[in-house]
PDB file of C-alpha atoms in Angstrom:
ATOM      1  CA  UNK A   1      12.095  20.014  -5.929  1.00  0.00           C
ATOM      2  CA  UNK A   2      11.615  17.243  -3.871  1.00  0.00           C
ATOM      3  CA  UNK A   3      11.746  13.391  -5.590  1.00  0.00           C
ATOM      4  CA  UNK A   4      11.256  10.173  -4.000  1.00  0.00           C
ATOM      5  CA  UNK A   5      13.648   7.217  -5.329  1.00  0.00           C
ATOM      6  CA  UNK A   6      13.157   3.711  -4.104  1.00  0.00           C
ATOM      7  CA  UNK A   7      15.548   0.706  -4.965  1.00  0.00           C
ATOM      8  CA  UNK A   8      14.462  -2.824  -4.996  1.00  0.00           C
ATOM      9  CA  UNK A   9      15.626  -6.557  -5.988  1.00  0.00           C
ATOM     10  CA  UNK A  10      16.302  -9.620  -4.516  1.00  0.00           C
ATOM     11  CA  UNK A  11      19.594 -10.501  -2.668  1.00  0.00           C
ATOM     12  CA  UNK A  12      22.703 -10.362  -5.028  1.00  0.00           C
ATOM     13  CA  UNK A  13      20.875  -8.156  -7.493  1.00  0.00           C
ATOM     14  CA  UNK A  14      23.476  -4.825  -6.713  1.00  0.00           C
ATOM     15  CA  UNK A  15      20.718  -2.776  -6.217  1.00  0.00           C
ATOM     16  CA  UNK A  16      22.752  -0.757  -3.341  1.00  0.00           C
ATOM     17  CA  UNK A  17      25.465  -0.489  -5.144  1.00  0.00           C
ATOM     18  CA  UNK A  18      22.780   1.228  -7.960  1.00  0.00           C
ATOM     19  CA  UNK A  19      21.576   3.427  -5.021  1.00  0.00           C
ATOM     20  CA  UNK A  20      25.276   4.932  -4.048  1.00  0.00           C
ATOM     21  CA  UNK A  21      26.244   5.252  -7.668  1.00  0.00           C
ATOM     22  CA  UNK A  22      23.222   7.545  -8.333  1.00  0.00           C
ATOM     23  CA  UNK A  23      23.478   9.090  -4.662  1.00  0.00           C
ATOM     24  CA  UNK A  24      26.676  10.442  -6.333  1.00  0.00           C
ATOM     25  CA  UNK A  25      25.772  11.186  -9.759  1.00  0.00           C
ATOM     26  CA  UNK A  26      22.831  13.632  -8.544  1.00  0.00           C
ATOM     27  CA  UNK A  27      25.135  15.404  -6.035  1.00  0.00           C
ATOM     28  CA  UNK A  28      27.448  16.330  -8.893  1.00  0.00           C
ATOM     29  CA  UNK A  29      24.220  18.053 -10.381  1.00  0.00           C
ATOM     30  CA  UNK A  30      24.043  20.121  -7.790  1.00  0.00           C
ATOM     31  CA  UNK A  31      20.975  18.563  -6.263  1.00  0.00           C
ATOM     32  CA  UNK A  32      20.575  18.601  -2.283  1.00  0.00           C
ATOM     33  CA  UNK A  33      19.808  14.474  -2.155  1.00  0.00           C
ATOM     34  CA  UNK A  34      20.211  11.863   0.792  1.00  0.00           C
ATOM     35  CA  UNK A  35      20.753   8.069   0.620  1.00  0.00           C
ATOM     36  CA  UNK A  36      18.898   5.673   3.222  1.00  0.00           C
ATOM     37  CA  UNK A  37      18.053   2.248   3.564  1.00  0.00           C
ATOM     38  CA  UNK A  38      15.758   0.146   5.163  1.00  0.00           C
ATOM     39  CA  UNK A  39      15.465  -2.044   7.487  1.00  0.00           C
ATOM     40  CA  UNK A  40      17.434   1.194   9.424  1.00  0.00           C
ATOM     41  CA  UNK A  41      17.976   4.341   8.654  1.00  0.00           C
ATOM     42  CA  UNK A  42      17.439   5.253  12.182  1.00  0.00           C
ATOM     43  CA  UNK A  43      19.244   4.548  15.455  1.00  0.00           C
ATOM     44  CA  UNK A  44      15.294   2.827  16.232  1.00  0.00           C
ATOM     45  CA  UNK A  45      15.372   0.651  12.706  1.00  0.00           C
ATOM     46  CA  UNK A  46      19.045  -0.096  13.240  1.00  0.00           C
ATOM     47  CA  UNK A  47      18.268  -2.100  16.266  1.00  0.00           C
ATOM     48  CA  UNK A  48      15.329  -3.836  14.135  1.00  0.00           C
ATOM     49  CA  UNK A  49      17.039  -4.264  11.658  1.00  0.00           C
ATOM     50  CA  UNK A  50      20.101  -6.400  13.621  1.00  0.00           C
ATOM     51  CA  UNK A  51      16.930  -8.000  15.314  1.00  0.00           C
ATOM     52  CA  UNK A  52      15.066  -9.384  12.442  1.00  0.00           C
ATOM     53  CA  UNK A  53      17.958 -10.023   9.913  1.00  0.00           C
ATOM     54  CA  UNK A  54      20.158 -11.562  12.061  1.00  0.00           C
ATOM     55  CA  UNK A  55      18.138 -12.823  15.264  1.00  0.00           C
ATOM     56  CA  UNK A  56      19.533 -16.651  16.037  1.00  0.00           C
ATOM     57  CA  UNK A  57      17.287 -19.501  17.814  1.00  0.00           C
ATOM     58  CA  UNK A  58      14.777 -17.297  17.558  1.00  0.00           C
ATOM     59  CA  UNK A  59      11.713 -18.196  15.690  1.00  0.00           C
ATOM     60  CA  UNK A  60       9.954 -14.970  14.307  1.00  0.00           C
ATOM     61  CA  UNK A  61       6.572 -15.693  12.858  1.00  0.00           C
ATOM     62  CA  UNK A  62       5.957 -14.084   9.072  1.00  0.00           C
ATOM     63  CA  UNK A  63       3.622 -11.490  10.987  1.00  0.00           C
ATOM     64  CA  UNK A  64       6.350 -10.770  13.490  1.00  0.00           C
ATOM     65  CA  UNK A  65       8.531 -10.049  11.169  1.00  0.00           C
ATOM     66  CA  UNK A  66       5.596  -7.612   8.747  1.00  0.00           C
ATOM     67  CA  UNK A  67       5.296  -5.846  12.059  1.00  0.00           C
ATOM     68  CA  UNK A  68       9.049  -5.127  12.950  1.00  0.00           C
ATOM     69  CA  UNK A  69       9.635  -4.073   9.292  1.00  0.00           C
ATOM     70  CA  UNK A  70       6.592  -1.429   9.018  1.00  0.00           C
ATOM     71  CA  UNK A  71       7.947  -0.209  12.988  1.00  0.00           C
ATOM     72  CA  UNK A  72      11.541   0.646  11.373  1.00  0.00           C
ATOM     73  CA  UNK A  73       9.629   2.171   8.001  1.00  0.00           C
ATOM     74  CA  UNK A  74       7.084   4.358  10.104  1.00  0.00           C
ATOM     75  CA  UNK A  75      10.228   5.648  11.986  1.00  0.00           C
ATOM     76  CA  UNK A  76      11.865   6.174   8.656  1.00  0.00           C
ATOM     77  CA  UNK A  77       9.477   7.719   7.210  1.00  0.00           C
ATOM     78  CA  UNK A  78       8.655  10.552   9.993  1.00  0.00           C
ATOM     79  CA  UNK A  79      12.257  11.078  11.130  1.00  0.00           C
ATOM     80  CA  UNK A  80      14.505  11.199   7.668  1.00  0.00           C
ATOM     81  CA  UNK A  81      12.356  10.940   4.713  1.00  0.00           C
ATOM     82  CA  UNK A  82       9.240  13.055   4.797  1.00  0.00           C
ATOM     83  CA  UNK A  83      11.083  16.125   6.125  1.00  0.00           C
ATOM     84  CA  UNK A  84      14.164  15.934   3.565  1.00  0.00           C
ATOM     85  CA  UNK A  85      11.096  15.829   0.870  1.00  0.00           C
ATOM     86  CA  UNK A  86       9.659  18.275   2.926  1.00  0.00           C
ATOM     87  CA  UNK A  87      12.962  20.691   2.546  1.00  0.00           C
ATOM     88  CA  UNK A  88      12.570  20.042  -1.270  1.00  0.00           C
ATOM     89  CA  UNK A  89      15.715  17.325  -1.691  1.00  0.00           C
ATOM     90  CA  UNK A  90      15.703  14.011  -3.606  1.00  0.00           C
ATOM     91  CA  UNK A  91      15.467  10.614  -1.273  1.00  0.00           C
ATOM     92  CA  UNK A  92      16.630   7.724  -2.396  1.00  0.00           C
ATOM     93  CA  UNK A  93      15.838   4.661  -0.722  1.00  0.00           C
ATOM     94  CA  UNK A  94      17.605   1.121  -0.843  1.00  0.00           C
ATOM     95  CA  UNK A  95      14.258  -0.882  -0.274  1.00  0.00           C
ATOM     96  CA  UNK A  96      11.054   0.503   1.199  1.00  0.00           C
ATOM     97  CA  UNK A  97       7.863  -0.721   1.192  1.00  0.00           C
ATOM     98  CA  UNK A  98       7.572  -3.316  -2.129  1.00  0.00           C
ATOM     99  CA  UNK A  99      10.118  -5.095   0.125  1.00  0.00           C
ATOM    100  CA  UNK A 100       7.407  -5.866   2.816  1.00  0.00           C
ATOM    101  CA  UNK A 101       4.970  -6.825   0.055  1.00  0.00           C
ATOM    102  CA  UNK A 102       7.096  -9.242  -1.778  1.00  0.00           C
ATOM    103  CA  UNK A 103       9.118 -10.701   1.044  1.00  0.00           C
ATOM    104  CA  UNK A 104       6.011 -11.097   3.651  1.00  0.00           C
ATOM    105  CA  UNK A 105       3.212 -11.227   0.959  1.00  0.00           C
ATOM    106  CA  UNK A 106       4.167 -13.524  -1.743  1.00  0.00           C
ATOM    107  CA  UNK A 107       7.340 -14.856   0.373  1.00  0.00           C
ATOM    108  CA  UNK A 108       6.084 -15.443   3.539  1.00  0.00           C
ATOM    109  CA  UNK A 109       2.276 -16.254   2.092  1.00  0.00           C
ATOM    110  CA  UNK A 110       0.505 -13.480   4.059  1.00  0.00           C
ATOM    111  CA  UNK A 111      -3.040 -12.138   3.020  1.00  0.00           C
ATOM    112  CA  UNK A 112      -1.647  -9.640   0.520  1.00  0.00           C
ATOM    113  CA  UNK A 113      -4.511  -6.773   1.363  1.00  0.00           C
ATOM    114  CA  UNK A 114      -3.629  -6.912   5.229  1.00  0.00           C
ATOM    115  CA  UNK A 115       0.757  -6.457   4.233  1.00  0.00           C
ATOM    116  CA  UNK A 116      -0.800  -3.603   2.383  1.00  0.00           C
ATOM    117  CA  UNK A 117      -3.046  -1.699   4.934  1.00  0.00           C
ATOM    118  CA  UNK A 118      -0.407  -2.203   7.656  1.00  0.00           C
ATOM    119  CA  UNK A 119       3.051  -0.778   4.739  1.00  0.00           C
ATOM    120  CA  UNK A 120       0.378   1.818   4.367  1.00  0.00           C
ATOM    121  CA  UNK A 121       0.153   2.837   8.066  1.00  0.00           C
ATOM    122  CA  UNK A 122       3.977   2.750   8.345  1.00  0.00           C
ATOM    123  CA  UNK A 123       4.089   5.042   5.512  1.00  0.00           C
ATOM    124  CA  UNK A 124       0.974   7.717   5.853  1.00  0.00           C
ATOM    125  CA  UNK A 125       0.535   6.869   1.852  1.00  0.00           C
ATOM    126  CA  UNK A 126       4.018   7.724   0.974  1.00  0.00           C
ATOM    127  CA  UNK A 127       4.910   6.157  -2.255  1.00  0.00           C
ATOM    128  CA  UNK A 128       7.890   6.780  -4.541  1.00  0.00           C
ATOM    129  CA  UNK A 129       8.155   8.668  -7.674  1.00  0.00           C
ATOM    130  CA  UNK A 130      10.439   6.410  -9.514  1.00  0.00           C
ATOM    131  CA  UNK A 131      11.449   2.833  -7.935  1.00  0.00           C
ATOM    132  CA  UNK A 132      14.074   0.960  -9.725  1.00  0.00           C
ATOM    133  CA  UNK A 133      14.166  -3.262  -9.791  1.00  0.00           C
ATOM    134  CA  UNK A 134      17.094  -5.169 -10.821  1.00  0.00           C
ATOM    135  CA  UNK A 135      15.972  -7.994 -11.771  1.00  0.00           C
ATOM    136  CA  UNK A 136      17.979 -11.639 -12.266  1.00  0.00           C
ATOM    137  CA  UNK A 137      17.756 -15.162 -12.076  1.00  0.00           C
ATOM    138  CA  UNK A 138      17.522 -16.465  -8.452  1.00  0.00           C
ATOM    139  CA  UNK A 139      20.513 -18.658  -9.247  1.00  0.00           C
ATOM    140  CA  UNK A 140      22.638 -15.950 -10.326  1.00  0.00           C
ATOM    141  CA  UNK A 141      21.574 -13.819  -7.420  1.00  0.00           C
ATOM    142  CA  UNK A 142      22.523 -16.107  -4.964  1.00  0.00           C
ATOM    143  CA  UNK A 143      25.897 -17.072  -6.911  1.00  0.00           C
ATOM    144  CA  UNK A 144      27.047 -13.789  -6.297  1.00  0.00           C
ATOM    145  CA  UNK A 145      26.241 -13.835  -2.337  1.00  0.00           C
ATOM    146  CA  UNK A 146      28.593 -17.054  -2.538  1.00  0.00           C
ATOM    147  CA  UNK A 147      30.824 -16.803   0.678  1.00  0.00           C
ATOM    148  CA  UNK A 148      29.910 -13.840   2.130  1.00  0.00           C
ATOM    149  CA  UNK A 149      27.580 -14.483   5.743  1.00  0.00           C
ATOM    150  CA  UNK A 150      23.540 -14.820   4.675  1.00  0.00           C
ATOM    151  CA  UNK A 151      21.188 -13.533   6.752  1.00  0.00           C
ATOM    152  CA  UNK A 152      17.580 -15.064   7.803  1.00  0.00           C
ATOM    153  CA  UNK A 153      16.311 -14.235   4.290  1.00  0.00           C
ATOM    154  CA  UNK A 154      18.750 -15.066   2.193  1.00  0.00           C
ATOM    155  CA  UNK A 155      19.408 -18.053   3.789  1.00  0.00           C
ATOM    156  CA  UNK A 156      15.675 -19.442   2.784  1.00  0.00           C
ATOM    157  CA  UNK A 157      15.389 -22.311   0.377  1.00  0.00           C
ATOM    158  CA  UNK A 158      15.106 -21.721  -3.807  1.00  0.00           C
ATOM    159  CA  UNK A 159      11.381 -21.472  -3.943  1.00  0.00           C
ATOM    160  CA  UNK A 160      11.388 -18.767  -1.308  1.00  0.00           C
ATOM    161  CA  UNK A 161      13.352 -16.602  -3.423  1.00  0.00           C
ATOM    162  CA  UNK A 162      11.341 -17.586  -6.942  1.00  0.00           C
ATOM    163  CA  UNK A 163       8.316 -16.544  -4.890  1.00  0.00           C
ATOM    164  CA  UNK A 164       9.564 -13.347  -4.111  1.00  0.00           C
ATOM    165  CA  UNK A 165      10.950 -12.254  -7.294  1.00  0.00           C
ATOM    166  CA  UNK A 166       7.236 -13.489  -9.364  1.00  0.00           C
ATOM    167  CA  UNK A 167       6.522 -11.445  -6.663  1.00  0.00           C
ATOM    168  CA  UNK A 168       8.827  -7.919  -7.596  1.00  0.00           C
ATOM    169  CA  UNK A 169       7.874  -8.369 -11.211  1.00  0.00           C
ATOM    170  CA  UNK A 170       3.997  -8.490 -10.713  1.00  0.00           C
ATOM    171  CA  UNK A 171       4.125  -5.534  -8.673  1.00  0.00           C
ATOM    172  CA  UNK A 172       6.248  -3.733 -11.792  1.00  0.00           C
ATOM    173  CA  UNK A 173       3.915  -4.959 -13.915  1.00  0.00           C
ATOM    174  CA  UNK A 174       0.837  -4.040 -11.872  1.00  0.00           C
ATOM    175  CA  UNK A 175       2.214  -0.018 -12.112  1.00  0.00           C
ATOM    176  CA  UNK A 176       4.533   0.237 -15.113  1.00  0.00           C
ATOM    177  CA  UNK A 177       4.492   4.313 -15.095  1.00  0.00           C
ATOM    178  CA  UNK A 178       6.110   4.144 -11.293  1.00  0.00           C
ATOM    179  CA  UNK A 179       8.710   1.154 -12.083  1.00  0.00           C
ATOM    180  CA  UNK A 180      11.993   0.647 -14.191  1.00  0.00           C
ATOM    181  CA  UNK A 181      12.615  -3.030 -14.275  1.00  0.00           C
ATOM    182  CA  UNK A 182      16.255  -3.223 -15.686  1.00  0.00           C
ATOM    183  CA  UNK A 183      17.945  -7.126 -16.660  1.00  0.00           C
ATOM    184  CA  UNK A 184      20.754  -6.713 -13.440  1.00  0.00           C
ATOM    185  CA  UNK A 185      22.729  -8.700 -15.544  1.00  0.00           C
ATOM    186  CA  UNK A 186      24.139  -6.084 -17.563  1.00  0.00           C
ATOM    187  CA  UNK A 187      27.210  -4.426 -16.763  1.00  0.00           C
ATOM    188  CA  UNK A 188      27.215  -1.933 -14.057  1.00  0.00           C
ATOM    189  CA  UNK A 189      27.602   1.182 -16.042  1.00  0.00           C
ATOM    190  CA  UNK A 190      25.178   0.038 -18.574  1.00  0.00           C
ATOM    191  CA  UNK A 191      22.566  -0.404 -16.004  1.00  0.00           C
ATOM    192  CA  UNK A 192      23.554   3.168 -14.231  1.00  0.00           C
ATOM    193  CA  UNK A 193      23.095   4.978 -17.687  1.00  0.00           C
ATOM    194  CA  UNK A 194      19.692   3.659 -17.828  1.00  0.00           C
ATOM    195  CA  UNK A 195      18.709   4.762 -14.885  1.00  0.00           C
ATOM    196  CA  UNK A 196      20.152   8.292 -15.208  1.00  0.00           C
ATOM    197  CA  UNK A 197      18.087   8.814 -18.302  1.00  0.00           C
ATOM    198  CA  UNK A 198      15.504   8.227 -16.315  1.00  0.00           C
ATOM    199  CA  UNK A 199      15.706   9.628 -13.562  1.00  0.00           C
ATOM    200  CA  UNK A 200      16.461  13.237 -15.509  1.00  0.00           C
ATOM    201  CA  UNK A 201      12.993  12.972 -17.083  1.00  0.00           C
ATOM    202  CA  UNK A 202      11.644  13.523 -13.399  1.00  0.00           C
ATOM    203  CA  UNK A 203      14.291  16.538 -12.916  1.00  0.00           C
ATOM    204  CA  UNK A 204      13.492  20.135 -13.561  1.00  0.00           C
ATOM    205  CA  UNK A 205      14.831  21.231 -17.268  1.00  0.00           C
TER     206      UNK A 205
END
């Protein structure tokens, strides 16, 4: 059985911390699953990842930046992900390709058909089974990233950030069958029951 599980949300949303929790429930079922992340995931993406997230006096242009993201997915993609689906085990992915379309697309203001085309180059038409948004208020998102060292992104200004989550939830709303949308707001074991239950109507009986 092979199952494709992406995670997505804007910064301070716990979506990673979502990701590990149900990394570890499936591997109590006794299902062979691996947990990756993107920007990385690979020594290659690691180094783009640094690059682009934490570059200084460096100005990288929005298409710059939609190029060195879909570099570190395509090596992703045809290192880790496509042959652990290939071996039949569950991926789950903190961020994947929504990321590019939110952050560069409705973000960043480029042509939304072209961030497309070029996520779906990176990704030979991958797309999840299941990908999981926790959704919140860009205030309390950012409240909860209060002290810690922002990178380029989450350093942008307020309507960045509103931009990008309008962004998330038209996406979820554009292919309701592929997305759970859960209020991030809710305690932590709340929201991980919720996405259990869901996640076990893609397992096998």
């Amino acid at each position: 059985m092979s199952l494709f599980i992406t995670f997505e949300g804007e910064e301070g949303s716990g979506k990673s911390s979502q990701a590990e929790e149900l990394y570890k429930w499936l591997s109590t079922q006794d299902i062979p699953v691996i947990l990756t992340h993107e920007p990385g995931g690979t020594e290659l993406g690691e180094r783009i990842s640094d690059l682009v997230k934490w570059a200084q006096g460096t100005d990288i242009s929005p298409t710059t930046e939609l190029m060195l993201f879909n570099a570190s997915r395509a090596q992703l993609v045809r290192e880790v992900i496509r042959p652990a689906l290939g071996e039949g085990k569950a991926v789950i992915c903190d961020r994947f390709d929504d990321s590019t379309t939110t952050y560069q697309s409705y973000g960043r203001e480029l042509d939304l058909e072209t961030v497309k085309k070029i996520n779906t180059t990176a990704t030979g038409g991958l797309r999840p089974d299941l990908t999981v948004l926790l959704d919140l208020s860009i205030e309390d998102g950012l409240a909860r990233k209060s002290g810690e060292k922002l990178d380029r992104f989450e350093q942008e200004d307020i309507e960045f950030h509103r931009k990008v989550r309008e962004g998330y939830l038209k996406l979820a709303n554009e292919e309701p069958e592929r997305w759970l949308v859960i209020d991030a707001l809710q305690p932590r074991e709340v929201i991980s029951q919720v996405i259990r239950e869901r996640v076990s109507t893609l397992l096998p009986a």
